[in-house]
Short mmCIF file of C-alpha atoms in Angstrom, two decimals:
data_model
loop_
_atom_site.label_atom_id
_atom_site.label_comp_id
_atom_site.label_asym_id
_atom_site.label_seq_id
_atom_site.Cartn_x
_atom_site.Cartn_y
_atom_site.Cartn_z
CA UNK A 1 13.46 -10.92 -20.56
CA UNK A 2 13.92 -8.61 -17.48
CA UNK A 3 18.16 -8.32 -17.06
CA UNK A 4 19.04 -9.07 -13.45
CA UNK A 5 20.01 -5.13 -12.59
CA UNK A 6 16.38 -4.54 -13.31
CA UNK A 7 15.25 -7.36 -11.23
CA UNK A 8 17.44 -6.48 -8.24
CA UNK A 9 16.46 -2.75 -8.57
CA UNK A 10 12.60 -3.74 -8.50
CA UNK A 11 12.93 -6.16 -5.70
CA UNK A 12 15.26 -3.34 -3.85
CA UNK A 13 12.27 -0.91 -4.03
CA UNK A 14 9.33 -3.65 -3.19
CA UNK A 15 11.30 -5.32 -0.23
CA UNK A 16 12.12 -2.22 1.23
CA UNK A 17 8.86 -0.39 1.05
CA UNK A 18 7.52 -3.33 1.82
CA UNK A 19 9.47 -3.93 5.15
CA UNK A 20 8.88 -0.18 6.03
CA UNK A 21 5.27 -0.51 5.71
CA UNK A 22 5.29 -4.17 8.07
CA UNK A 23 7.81 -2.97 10.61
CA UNK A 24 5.92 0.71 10.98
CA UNK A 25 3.02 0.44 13.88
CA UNK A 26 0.88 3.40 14.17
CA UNK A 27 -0.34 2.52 17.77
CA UNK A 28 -1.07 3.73 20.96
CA UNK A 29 2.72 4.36 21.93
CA UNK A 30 3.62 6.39 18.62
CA UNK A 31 0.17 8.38 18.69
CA UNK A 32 0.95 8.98 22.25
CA UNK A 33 4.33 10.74 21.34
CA UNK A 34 4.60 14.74 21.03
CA UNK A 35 5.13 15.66 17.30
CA UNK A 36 6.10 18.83 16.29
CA UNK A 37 3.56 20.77 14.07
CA UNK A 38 4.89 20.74 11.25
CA UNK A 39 5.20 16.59 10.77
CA UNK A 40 2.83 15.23 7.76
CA UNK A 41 0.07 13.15 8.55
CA UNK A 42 0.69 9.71 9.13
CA UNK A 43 -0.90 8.58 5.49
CA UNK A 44 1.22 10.58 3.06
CA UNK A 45 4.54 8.52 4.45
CA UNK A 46 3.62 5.33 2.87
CA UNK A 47 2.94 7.71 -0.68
CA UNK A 48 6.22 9.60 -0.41
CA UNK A 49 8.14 5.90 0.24
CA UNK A 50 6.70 4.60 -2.98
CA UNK A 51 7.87 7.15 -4.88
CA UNK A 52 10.70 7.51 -3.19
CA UNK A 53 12.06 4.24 -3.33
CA UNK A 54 10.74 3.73 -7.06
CA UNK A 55 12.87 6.86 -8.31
CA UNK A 56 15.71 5.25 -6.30
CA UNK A 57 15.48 1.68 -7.85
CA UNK A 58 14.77 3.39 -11.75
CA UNK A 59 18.12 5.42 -10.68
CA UNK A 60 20.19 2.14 -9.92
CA UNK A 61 19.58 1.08 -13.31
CA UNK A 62 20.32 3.92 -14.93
CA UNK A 63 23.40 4.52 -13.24
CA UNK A 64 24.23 0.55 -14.11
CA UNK A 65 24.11 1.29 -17.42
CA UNK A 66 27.05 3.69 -17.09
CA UNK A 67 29.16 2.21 -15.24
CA UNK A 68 32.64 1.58 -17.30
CA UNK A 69 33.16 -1.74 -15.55
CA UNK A 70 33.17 -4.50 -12.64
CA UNK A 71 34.96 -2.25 -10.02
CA UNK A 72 32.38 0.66 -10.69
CA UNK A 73 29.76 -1.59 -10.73
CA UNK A 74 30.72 -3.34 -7.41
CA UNK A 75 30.95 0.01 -5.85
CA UNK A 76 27.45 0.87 -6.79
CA UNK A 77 25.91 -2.51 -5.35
CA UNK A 78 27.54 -1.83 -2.08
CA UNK A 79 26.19 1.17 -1.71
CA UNK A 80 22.53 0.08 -2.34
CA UNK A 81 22.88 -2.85 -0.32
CA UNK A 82 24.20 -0.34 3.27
CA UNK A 83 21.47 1.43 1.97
CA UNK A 84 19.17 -1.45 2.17
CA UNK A 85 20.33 -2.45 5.39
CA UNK A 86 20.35 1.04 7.09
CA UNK A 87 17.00 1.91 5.92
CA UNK A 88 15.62 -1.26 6.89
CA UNK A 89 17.18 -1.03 10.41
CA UNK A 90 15.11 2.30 11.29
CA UNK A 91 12.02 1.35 11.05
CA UNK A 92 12.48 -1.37 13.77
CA UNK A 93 14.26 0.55 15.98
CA UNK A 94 11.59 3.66 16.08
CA UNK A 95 8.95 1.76 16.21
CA UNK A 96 9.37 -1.94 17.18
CA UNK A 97 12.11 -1.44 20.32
CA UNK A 98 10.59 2.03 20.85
CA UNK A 99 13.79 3.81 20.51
CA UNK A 100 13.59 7.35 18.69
CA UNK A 101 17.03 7.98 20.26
CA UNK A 102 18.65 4.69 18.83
CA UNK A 103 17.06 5.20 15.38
CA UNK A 104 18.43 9.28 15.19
CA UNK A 105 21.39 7.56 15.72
CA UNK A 106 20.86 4.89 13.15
CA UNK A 107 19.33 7.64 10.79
CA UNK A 108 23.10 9.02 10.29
CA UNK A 109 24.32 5.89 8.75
CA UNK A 110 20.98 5.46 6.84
CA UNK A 111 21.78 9.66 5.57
CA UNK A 112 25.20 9.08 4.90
CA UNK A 113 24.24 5.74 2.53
CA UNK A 114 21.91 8.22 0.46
CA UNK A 115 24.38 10.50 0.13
CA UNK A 116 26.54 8.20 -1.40
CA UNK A 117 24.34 7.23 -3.83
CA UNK A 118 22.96 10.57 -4.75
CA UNK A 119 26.53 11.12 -5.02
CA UNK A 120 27.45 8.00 -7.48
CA UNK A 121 24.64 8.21 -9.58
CA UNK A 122 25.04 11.79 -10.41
CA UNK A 123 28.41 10.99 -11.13
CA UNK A 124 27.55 8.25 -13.69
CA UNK A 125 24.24 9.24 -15.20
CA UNK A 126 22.87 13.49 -13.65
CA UNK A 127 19.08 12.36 -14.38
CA UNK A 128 19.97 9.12 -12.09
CA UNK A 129 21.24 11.65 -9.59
CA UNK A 130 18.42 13.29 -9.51
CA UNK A 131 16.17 11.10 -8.98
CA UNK A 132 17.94 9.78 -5.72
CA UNK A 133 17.86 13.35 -5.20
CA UNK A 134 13.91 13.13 -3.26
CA UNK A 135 15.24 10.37 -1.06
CA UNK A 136 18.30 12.78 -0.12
CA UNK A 137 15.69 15.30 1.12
CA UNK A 138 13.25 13.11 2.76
CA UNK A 139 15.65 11.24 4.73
CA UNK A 140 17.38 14.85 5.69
CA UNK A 141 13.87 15.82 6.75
CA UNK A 142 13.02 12.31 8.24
CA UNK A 143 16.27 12.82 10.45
CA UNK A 144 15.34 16.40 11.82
CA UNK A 145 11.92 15.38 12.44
CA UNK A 146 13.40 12.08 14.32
CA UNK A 147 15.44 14.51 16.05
CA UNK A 148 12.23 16.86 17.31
CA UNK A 149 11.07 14.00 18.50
CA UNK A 150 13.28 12.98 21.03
CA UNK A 151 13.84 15.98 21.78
CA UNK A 152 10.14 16.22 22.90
CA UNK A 153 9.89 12.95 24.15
CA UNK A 154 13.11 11.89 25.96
CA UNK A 155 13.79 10.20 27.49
CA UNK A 156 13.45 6.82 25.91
CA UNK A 157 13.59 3.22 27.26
#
């Protein structure tokens, strides 16, 4: 029988990748916008999520598992659920309300909830830490691309 940290981890990584992939709309306003050059294409984001997300939810329960008690424990869960709701907020506000401005500022909060939990799993269990150690870069990269693009696009709304 699956414990419920490994259940919660695996529905943290399907929800979210999930939602991403629903609430993302490749159409006619987001082709539209300048990109800069150096952007992937538009297929290998769904890819990178996966994995992504996958290390991130394998890293939860590794960190778990080191954890020397309720308060530690409760700490971690908080930070995967801002995490959850910042990077489920982005996606919406990029593409649904067609804000690139709103979701670089959004992105911050969504960065700074990664960087807490790169930062608490490394501290509990390194190999956890470095697997949330891809989403760290992605989302840093994610942000300065967001960035490029309103700064080639604005302005917005």
């Amino acid at each position: 029988m699956l414990s419920p940290i490994i259940i919660a981890a695996i529905l943290w990584a399907i929800i979210l990748a999930g939602a991403g992939s629903l609430l993302t709309d490749i159409g006619p306003w987001y082709r539209e916008l300048e990109k800069p050059a150096w952007q992937p294409p538009d297929w290998l984001f769904g890819p990178i999520w996966m994995i992504i997300l996958g290390l991130a939810a394998w890293a939860a329960i590794l960190s778990w598992d080191q954890t020397s008690g309720q308060s530690e424990q409760a700490i971690l869960i908080a930070i995967y659920g801002a995490n959850f709701l910042f990077h489920l907020l982005w996606s919406p506000l990029f593409f649904r309300y067609q804000r690139p401005d709103w979701a670089l500022i959004e992105v911050v909060f969504l960065w700074l909830s990664v960087t807490a939990m790169l930062a608490m799993t490394w501290s509990l269990a390194p190999l956890a830490g470095m697997m949330v150690l891809p989403y760290f870069l992605w989302v840093t990269f994610a942000t300065l691309l967001n960035a490029k693009i309103v700064q080639l696009n604005a302005p917005f709304g």
